[in-house]
XYZ file of C-alpha atoms in Angstrom:
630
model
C -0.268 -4.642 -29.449
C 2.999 -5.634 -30.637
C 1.343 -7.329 -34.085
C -0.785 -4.063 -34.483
C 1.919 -1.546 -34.450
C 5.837 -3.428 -34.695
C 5.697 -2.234 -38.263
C 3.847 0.705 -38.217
C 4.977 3.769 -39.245
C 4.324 7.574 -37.691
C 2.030 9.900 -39.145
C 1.106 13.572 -38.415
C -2.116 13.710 -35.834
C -3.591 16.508 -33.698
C -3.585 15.033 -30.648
C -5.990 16.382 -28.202
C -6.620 15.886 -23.966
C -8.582 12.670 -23.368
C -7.620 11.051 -26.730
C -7.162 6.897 -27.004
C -3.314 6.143 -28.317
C -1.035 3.457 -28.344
C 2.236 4.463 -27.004
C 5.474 2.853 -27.678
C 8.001 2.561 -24.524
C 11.411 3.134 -26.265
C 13.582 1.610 -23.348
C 11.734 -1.628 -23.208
C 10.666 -1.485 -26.719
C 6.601 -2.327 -26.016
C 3.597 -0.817 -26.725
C 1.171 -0.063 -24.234
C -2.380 1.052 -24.618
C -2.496 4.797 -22.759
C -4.669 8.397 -23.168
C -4.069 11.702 -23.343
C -3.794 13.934 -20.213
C -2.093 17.236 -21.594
C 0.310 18.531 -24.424
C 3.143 19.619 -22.403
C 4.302 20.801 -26.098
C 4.161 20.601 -29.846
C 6.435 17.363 -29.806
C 6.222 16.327 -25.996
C 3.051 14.511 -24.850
C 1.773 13.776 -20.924
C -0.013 10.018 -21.347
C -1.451 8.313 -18.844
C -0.700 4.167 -19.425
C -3.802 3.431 -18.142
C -3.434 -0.903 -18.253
C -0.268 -0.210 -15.834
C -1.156 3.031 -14.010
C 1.878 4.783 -14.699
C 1.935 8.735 -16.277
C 5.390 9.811 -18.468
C 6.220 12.053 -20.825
C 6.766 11.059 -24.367
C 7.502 12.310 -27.960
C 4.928 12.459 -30.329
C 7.044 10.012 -32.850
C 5.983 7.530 -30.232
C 2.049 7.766 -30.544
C -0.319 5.828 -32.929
C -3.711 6.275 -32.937
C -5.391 3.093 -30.974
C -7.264 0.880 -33.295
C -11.044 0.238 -32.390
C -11.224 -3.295 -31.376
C -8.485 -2.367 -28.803
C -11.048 0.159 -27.384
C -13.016 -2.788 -26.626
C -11.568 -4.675 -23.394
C -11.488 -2.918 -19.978
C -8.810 -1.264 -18.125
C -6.173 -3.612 -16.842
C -5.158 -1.271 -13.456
C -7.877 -0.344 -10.887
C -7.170 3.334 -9.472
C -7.151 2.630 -5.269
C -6.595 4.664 -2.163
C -6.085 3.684 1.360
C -8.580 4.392 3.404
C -9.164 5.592 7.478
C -5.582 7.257 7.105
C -4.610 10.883 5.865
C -1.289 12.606 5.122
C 0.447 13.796 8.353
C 2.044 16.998 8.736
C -1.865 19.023 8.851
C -1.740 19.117 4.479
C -3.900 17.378 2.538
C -1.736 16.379 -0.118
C 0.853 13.458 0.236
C 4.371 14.371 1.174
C 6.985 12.998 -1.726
C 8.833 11.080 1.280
C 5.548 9.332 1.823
C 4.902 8.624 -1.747
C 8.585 7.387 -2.167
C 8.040 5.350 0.782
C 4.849 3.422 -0.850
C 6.636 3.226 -3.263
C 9.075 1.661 -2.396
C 7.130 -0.411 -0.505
C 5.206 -1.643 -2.887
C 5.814 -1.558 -6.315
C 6.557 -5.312 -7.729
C 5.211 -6.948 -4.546
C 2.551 -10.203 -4.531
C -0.181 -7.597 -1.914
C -3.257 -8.807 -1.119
C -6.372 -5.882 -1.874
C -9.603 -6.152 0.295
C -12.111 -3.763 -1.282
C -13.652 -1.559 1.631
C -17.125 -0.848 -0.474
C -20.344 -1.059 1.918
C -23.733 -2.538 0.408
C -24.850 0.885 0.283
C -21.840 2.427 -1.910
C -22.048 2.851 -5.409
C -19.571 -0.206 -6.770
C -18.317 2.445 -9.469
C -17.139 4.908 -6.223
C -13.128 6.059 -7.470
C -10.604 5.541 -6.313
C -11.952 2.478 -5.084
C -11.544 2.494 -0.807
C -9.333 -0.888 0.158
C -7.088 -1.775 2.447
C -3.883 -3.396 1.088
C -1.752 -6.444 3.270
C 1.473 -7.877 2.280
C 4.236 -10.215 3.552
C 7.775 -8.290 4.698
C 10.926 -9.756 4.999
C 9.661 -11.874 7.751
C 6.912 -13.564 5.770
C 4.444 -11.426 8.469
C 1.473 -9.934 7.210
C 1.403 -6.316 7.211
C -0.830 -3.711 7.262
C 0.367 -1.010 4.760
C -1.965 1.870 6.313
C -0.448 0.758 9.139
C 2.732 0.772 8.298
C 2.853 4.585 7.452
C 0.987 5.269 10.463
C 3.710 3.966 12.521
C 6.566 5.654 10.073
C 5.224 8.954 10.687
C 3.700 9.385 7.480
C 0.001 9.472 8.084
C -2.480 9.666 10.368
C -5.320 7.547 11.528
C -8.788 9.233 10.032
C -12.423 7.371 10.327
C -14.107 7.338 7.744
C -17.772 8.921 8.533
C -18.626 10.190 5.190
C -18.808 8.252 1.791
C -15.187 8.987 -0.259
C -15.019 11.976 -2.556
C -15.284 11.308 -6.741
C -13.157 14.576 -6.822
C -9.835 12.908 -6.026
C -9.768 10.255 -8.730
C -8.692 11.578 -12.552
C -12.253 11.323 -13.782
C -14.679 8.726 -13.582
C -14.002 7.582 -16.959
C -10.310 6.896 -16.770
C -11.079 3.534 -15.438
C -13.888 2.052 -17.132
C -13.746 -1.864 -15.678
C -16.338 -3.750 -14.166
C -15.940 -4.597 -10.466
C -16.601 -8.547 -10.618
C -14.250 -8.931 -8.371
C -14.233 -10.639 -4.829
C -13.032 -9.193 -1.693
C -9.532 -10.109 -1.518
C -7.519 -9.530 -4.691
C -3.935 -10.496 -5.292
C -2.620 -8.227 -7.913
C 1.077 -6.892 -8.557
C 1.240 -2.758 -6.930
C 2.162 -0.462 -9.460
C 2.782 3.000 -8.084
C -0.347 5.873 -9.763
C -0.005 9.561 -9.493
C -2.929 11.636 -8.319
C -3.804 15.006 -9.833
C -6.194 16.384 -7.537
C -7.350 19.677 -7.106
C -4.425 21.522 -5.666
C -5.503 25.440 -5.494
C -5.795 26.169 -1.637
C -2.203 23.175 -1.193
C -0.585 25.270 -4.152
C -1.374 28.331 -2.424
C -0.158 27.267 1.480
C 2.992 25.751 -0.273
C 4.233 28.826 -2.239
C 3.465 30.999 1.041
C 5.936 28.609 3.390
C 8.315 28.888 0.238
C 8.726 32.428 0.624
C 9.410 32.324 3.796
C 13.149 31.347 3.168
C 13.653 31.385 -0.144
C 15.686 34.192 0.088
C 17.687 32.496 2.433
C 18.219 29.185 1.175
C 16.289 28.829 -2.189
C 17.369 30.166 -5.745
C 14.870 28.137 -8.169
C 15.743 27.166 -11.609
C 18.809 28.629 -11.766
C 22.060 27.870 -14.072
C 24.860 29.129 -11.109
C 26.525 26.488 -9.086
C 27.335 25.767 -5.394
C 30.496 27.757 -4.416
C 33.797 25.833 -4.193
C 34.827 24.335 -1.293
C 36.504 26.615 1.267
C 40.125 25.771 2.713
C 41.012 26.245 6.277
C 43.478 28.764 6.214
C 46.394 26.314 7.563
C 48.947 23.817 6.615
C 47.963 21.515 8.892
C 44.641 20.704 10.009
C 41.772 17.707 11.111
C 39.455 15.847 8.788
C 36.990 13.220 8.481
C 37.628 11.234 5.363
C 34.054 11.070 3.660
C 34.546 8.575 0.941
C 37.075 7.730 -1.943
C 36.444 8.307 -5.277
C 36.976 5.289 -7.983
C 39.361 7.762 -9.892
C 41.218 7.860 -6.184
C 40.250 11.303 -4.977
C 39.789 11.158 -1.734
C 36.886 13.388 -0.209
C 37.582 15.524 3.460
C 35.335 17.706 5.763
C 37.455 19.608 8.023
C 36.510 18.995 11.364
C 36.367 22.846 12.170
C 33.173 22.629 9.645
C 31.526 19.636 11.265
C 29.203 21.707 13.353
C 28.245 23.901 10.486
C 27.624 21.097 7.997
C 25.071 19.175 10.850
C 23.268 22.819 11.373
C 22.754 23.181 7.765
C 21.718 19.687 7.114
C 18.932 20.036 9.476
C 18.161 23.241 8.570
C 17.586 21.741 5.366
C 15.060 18.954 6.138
C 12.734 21.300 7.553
C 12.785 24.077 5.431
C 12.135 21.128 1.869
C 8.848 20.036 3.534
C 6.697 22.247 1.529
C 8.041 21.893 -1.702
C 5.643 20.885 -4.080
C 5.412 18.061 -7.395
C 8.037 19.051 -10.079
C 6.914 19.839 -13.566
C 8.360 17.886 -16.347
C 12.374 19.043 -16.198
C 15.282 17.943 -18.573
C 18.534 17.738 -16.674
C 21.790 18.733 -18.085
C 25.591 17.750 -16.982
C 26.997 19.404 -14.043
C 23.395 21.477 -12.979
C 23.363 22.301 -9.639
C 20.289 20.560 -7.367
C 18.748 19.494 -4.498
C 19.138 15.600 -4.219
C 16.703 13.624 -1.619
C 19.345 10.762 -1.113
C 18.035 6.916 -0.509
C 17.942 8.199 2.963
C 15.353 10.107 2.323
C 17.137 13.596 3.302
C 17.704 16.364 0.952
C 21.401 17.003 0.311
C 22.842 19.869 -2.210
C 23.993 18.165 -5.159
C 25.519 18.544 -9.144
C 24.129 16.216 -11.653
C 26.771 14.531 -12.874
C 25.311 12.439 -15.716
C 22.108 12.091 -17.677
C 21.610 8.191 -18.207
C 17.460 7.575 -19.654
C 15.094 8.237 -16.485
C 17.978 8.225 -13.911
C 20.579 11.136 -13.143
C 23.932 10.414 -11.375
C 24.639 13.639 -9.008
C 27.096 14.126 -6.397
C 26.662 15.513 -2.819
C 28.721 18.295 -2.964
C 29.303 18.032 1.056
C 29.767 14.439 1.541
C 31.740 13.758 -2.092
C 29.440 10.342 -3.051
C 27.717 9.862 -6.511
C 24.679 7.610 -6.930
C 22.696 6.842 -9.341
C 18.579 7.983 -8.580
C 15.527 8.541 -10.476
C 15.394 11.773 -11.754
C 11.920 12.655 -9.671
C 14.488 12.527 -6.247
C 15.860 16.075 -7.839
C 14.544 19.625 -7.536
C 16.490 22.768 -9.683
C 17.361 24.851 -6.689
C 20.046 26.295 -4.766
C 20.344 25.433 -0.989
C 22.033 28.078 0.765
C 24.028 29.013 -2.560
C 26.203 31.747 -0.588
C 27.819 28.881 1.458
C 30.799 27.075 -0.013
C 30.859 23.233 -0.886
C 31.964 21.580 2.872
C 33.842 18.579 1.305
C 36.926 18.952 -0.188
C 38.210 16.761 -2.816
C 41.835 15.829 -2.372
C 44.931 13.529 -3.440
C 47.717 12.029 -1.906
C 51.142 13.755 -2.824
C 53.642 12.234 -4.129
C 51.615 8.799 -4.893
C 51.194 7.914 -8.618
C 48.930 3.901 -9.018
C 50.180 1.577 -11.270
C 49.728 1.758 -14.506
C 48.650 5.499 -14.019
C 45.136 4.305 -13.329
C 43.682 3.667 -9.610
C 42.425 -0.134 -9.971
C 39.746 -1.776 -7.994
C 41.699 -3.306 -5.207
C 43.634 -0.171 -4.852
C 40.691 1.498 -4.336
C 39.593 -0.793 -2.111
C 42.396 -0.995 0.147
C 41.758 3.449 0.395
C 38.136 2.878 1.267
C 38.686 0.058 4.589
C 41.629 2.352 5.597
C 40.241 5.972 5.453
C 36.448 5.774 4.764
C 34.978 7.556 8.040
C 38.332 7.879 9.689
C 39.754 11.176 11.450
C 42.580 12.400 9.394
C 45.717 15.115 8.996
C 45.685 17.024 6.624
C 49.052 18.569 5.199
C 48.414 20.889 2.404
C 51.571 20.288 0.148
C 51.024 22.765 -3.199
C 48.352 23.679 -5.510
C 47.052 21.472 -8.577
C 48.033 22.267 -11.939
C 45.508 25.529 -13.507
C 43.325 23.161 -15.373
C 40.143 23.594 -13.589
C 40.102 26.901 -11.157
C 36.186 26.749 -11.226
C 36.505 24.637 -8.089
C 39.751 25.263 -7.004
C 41.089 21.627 -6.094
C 44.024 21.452 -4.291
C 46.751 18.092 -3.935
C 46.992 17.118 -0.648
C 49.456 14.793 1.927
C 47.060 12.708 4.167
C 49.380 11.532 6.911
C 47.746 8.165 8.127
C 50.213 6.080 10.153
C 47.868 6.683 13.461
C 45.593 4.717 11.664
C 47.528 1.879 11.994
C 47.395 1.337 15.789
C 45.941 -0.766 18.203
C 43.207 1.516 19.282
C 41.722 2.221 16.266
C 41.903 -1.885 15.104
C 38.505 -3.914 15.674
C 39.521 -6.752 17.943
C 39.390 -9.986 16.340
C 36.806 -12.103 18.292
C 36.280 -15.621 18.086
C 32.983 -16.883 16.371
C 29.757 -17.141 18.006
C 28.815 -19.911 20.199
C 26.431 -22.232 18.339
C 23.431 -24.134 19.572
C 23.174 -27.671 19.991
C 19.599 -29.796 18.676
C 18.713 -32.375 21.702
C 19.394 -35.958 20.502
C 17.916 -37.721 17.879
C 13.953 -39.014 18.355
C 13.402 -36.177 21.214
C 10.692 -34.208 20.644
C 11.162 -30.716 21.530
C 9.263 -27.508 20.934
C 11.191 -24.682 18.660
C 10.055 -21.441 16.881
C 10.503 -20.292 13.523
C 12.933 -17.493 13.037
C 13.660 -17.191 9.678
C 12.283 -18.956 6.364
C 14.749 -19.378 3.341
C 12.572 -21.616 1.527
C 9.947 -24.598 1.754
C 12.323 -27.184 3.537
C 15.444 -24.927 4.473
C 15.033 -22.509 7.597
C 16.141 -21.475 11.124
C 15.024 -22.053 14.270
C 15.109 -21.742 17.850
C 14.581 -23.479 21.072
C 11.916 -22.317 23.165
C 13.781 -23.117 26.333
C 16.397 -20.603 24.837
C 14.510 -17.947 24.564
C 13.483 -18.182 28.584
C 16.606 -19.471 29.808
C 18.872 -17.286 31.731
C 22.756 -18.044 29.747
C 25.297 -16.352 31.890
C 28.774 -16.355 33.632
C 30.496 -14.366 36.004
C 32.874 -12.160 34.191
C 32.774 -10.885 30.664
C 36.160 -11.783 28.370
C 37.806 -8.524 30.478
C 37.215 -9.747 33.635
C 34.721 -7.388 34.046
C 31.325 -8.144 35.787
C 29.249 -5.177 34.530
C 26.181 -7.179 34.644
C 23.711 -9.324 37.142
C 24.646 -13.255 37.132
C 21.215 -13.745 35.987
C 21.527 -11.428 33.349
C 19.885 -12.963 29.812
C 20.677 -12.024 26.319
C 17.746 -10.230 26.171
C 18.584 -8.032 28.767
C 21.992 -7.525 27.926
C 21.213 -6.324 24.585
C 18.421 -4.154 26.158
C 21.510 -2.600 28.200
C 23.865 -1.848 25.089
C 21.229 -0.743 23.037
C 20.608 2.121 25.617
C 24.694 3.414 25.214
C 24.844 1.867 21.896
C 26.193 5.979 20.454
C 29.025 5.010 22.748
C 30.711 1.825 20.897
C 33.397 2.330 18.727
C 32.293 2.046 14.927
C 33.371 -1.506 12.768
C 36.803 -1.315 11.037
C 37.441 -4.914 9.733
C 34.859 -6.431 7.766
C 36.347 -9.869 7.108
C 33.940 -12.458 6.871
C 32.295 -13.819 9.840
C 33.377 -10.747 11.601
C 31.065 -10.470 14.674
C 29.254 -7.098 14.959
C 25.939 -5.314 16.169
C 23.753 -4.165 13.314
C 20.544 -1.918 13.628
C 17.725 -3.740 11.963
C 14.671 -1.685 10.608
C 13.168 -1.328 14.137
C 15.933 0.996 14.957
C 17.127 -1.602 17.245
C 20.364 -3.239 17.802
C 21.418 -6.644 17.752
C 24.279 -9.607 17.040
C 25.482 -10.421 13.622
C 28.470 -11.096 11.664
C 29.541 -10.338 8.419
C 28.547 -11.962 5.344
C 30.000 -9.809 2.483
C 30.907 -6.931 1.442
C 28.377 -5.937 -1.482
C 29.220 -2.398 -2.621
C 32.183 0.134 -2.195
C 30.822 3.397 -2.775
C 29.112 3.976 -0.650
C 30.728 0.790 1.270
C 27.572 -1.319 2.116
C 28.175 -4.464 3.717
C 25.714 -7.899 4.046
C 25.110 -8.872 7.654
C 23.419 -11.792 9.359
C 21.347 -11.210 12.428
C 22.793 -15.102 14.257
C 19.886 -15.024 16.823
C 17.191 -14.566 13.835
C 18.972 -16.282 10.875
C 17.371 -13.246 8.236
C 20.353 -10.814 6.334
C 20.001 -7.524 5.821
C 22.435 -5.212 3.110
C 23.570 -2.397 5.789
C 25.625 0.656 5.106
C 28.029 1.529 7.976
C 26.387 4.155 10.210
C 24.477 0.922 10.913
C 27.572 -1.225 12.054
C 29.450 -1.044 15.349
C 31.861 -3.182 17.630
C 30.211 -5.771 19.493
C 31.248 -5.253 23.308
C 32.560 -8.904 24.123
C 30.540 -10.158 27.279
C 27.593 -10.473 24.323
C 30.091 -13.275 22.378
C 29.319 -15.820 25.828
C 25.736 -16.334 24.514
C 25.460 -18.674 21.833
C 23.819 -18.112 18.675
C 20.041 -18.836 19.045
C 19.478 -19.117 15.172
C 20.424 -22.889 14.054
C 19.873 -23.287 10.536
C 18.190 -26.645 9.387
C 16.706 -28.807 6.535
C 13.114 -30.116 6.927
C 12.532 -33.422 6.303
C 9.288 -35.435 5.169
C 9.010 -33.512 1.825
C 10.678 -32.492 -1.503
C 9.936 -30.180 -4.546
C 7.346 -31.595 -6.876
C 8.474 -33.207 -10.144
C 5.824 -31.481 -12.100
C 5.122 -27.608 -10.502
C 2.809 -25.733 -12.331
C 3.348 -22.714 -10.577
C 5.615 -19.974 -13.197
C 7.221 -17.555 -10.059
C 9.943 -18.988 -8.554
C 12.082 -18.258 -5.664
C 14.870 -16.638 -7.743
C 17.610 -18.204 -5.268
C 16.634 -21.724 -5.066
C 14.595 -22.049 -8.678
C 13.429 -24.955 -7.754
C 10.863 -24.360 -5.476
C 7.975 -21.785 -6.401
C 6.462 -18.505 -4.393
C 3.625 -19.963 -3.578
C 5.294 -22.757 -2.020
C 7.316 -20.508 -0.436
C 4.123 -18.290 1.426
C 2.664 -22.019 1.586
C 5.205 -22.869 4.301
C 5.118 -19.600 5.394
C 0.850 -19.895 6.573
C 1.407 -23.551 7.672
C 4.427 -22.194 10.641
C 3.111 -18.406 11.114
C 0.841 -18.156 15.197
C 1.576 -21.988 15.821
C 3.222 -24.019 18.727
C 5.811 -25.772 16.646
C 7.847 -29.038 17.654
C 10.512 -30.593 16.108
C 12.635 -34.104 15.892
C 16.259 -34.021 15.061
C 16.383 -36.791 11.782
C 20.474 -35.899 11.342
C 22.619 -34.697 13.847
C 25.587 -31.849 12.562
C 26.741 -30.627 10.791
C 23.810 -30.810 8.491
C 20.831 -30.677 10.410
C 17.675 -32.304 9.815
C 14.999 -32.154 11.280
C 10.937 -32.852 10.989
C 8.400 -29.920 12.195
C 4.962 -30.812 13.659
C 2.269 -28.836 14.747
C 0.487 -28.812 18.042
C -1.607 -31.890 17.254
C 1.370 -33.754 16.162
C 0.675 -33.357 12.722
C 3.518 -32.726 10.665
C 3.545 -29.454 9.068
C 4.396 -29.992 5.323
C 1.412 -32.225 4.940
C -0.921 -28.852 3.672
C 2.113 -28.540 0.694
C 1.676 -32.318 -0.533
C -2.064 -32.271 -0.401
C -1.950 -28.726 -2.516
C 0.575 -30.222 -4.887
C 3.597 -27.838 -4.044
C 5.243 -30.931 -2.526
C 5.718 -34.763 -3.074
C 5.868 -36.743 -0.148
C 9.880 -37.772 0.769
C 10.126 -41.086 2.320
C-alpha cells in the first residue's frame, strides 16, 4: 500500500456507496485498504477499513481509487458477535456503556476466538457466532460473554434458532474464506454494527421526550449557567480539585444534596440516548461528558486536539482528555447553575507569577477532597463576567490537626520461607514474569494469625479471628473509615480491587495529579492496581498484626533463552517474551504447587514443582522459551 500510493497524487472521482478505495490515515500517516458506506457530504466520506474493522470519517483529499490486484486478497478482519447473550435493559440494541466496556476490554488484547458454527450452519453465516476467552490481570482465563453477564450488561439468551444475516453490514463486506480452525488467536479490534434500527429509533425518541423538556436542550450553542454563590461571607465547602493554573474548585456543602439528586437523576434519564451522528466540536461548547467512570456529567469542551476533546465537568471542576464519541451536544438541566465554583486564594501571588508543579502539588495533598471555609474577600477584576468568578480566602489551618492526619503505621509484617531443602506446598498469587513472582504458603491461608488486643488495646474481635475474617468484618463498615491523607510511599492502606472488595495494600506511587491517582499494591496478592482516591481509605490497625501473605521470589532452574524467536515482549522486563510469559502462566494455573527455598532473604529463591515432583519450568525449556540454568 505504501509503494502504491506514497507518491500519488489526488484526483477528482465520484465516489459512490459500496465503492473499493484506498484511504490514507493522516495521524499515522498509512494507507489502509477500506469501502464506501455513505457520503456524509461533498468533501466528507463514511469508509469502512475493512482489513482492521474500524468505520471514520474522512476527507475526500484522502481517497484513491484501489488498484485491481489489491482487490485480489481477502479481508484481513472477520466481522463476530457473541453469542447465547443479549443486551440487558429489555432493548435490542447495545447500550454505549456496554460497547465502551468491550471495548475497553478488548481492543489490543492476545483473545482466543472459538467459532460456534454447527455442521449444519452455512460456514459463510455473518457475523460469524464465537465465543471469545482471554487472560485478565491475573493471567485467568475469562469468559468475555461472561464477563458482561456478570457486569450487568447482558443477559444470558440460548440460542434455539440459527443467527440472523440481517445484523451483519452485508454479506459481501467480508469476503474471506473460513479455513480456519476452532480456536483462533487474533488481536480484538472494536467494529460498529449498523443494524436495522426503525422500531429502537422509534422507542428511543419516545423515552427522549419524556424529559427533554426537563433536562434536555439538543444541539444547542447556550451554555450551562454560572455557578451560583451562597449568599454569605462565610460558608462550608468541599474542595473538588485544583487546577494546574492554581484555581482551586469548591461545592458548597449547602449544594451537596442537590448535586447527588441531579447526578442520579442524570444516569437514568441518558439510558436511551441513541449513536451520535458525525459532530465537529468547537472550544468552549457546552455537553454531556460520560466520564471514565462511565457516568454522564455536564461538561464544556475545552479543547479540540485530532479524535480527542478535553472538556471540563462543570460541577466537579476536572478536565480530561476523552475520545470525542464519550460526548453528546445537549444541555442537562440547563436552568440549573454550574455547582462548582472556581476560586483563588487572596492575597497569595506563586513565584515567579506562575503556579509550578510542586506548588501545585503541595494544594492538591492538602485540600483535594477536604471540608473547607470559605471567606468571600472581593470580586475579581471585570474581565470575564460570563461566569462570574469570584477571589476567594480559603482558611485551612484545621487542616492541619491531628484528627484529620493519617496515622503513620509501621510496615507490614512479612512472611518468612521455611529453611533451605524443605519442601513445602505454596500457591501462586501473582506472576510478574517467567522466573519472578509471588507466592504464598498454604498453611497461611488456613492458619488462624491472631493476638489479644489490637494496637489500641482494643479486643473488637474473637482470639481465633483470621485475616480472612477480619477483612470480611471491615469490609461490611468499610463507608465508615476515614479516607487516606498521606500517600508517602509504603503507606499502608485498604484499596477496593475490581470485585468491589476491600483489602491491604500500601502505596507504591503517586502516578497522576489531576485527578490524583495513586499506584497501590495489594501485599497479600503481590498484583498493583492504578486507583483514584474514592478507592483508598485508612487501614484500621488490628489488620497491621497479620503479616503480609504475598512474598515475592525468583525461580530458579531456568533463564531466558539466548536466541528467542518470539517478536512480543513483556514491555517491562524485554527480555523475556509473551508467550513465555502465558507459558508460565498454563504450567502454575489449577495445580498443587511446592516449592524449595535455594536462597534465603533478602533475595529469595526458590524452585517450584508440581504435584509429581516435577519441576515446573521444564514445559518452557522443552518449548524453547527457556535454557536450562544449572
Amino acid at each position: 500500500m505504501i509503494a502504491a500510493y506514497e507518491n500519488s497524487k489526488w484526483e477528482p472521482v465520484k465516489w459512490e456507496n459500496d465503492m473499493h478505495c484506498a484511504v490514507k490515515i493522516q495521524d499515522k500517516n498509512q494507507w489502509r485498504r477500506g469501502q464506501i458506506i455513505r457520503m456524509v457530504t461533498d468533501t466528507l466520506v463514511e469508509v469502512l477499513l475493512y482489513d482492521v474493522g474500524v468505520e471514520l470519517v474522512v476527507n475526500v483529499d484522502c481517497l484513491r481509487k484501489l488498484q485491481e490486484n489489491l482487490k485480489t486478497m481477502g479481508r484481513l478482519s472477520l466481522e463476530c458477535s457473541l453469542v447465547d447473550i443479549r443486551p440487558a435493559g429489555g432493548s435490542d440494541k447495545w447500550t454505549a456503556t456496554a460497547c465502551d466496556c468491550l471495548s475497553l476490554y478488548l481492543t489490543g488484547a492476545v483473545a482466543t476466538i472459538i467459532l460456534q458454527v454447527d455442521s449444519e450452519e452455512n460456514n459463510t453465516t455473518w457475523p460469524l457466532p464465537v465465543k471469545i476467552f482471554c487472560r485478565d490481570e491475573k493471567g485467568e482465563r475469562v469468559d468475555v460473554s461472561k464477563y458482561l453477564i456478570k457486569k450487568g450488561l447482558a443477559l444470558r439468551e440460548r440460542r434455539i434458532n440459527k443467527l440472523d444475516n440481517s445484523h451483519s453490514l452485508s454479506e459481501k463486506s467480508l469476503e474471506v474464506p473460513l479455513e480456519q480452525e476452532d480456536s483462533v488467536v487474533t488481536n480484538c479490534i472494536k467494529t460498529n454494527f449498523d443494524p436495522d434500527k426503525k422500531t429502537a429509533d422509534i422507542i428511543s425518541e419516545q423515552k427522549v421526550s419524556e424529559f427533554q423538556e426537563k433536562i434536555l436542550e439538543p444541539r444547542t450553542t447556550r451554555g450551562y449557567k454560572p455557578p451560583a454563590i451562597p449568599n454569605m461571607n462565610v460558608f462550608e465547602a468541599t474542595v473538588s480539585c485544583v487546577g494546574d493554573d492554581g484555581t482551586i474548585f469548591i461545592v458548597p456543602k449547602l449544594s451537596e444534596f442537590e448535586l447527588i439528586k441531579m447526578t442520579n437523576e442524570i444516569q437514568s434519564n441518558l439510558k436511551c440516548l441513541g449513536l451520535l451522528e458525525p459532530y465537529f466540536w468547537k472550544k468552549g461548547e457546552a455537553c454531556a461528558v460520560r466520564g471514565s467512570d462511565t457516568l454522564w456529567y455536564r461538561g464544556k469542551v475545552m479543547e479540540v486536539v485530532g479524535g480527542a476533546v478535553r472538556v471540563q465537568y462543570l460541577d466537579h471542576g476536572f478536565t480530561e482528555k476523552i475520545p470525542q464519541c464519550h460526548l453528546y451536544p445537549i444541555l442537562l438541566y440547563p436552568d440549573i447553575p454550574q455547582f462548582c465554583i472556581p476560586c483563588q486564594l487572596h492575597n497569595t501571588t506563586p513565584v515567579g507569577n506562575v503556579w509550578q508543579p510542586d506548588a501545585i502539588e503541595v494544594l492538591q495533598q492538602l485540600l483535594s477532597k477536604r471540608q473547607v471555609d470559605i471567606h468571600i474577600m472581593k470580586p475579581r477584576s471585570d474581565h470575564d463576567k460570563k461566569y462570574e468568578e469570584e477571589q476567594w480566602e480559603i482558611r485551612f489551618e484545621e487542616l492541619l490537626s491531628a484528627e484529620t492526619d493519617t496515622p503513620l503505621l509501621p510496615p507490614y509484617l512479612s512472611s518468612s520461607l521455611p529453611s533451605p531443602g524443605e519442601l513445602y506446598a505454596v500457591q501462586v498469587k501473582h506472576v510478574v514474569s517467567p522466573n519472578e513472582v509471588y507466592i504464598c504458603l498454604d498453611s497461611i491461608e488456613t492458619s488462624n494469625q491472631h493476638s489479644d488486643t489490637d494496637d489500641s488495646g482494643v479486643s473488637g474481635e474473637s482470639e481465633s479471628e483470621s485475616l480472612d475474617e477480619a477483612l470480611q468484618r471491615v469490609n461490611k463498615k468499610v463507608e465508615a473509615l476515614p479516607p487516606l491523607t498521606d500517600f508517602r510511599t509504603e503507606m499502608p492502606c485498604l484499596a477496593e480491587y475490581d470485585d468491589g472488595l476491600w483489602y491491604r495494600a500500601k502505596i507504591v506511587a503517586i502516578k497522576e495529579f489531576n485527578p490524583l491517582s495513586i499506584l497501590v499494591q495489594f501485599v497479600d496478592y503481590g498484583s498493583t492496581a492504578k486507583l483514584t482516591l474514592n478507592r483508598l481509605c485508612q487501614i484500621p490497625s488490628h489488620l497491621m498484626r497479620y503479616p503480609a501473605r504475598a512474598i515475592k521470589v525468583l525461580l530458579a532452574g531456568f533463564k531466558p533463552p539466548l536466541r528467542d524467536l518470539g517478536e512480543t515482549r513483556i514491555p517491562y522486563c524485554p527480555k523475556w517474551s509473551m508467550e513465555a510469559l502465558w507459558a508460565m502462566i498454563d504450567c502454575l494455573q489449577g495445580k498443587q504447587l511446592y516449592a524449595v527455598s535455594m536462597a534465603p532473604a533478602p533475595e529469595q529463591i526458590v524452585t517450584l514443582y508440581d504435584d509429581e515432583q516435577h519441576p515446573v519450568h521444564m514445559p518452557l525449556v522443552e518449548m524453547g522459551l527457556a535454557d536450562k540454568d544449572e
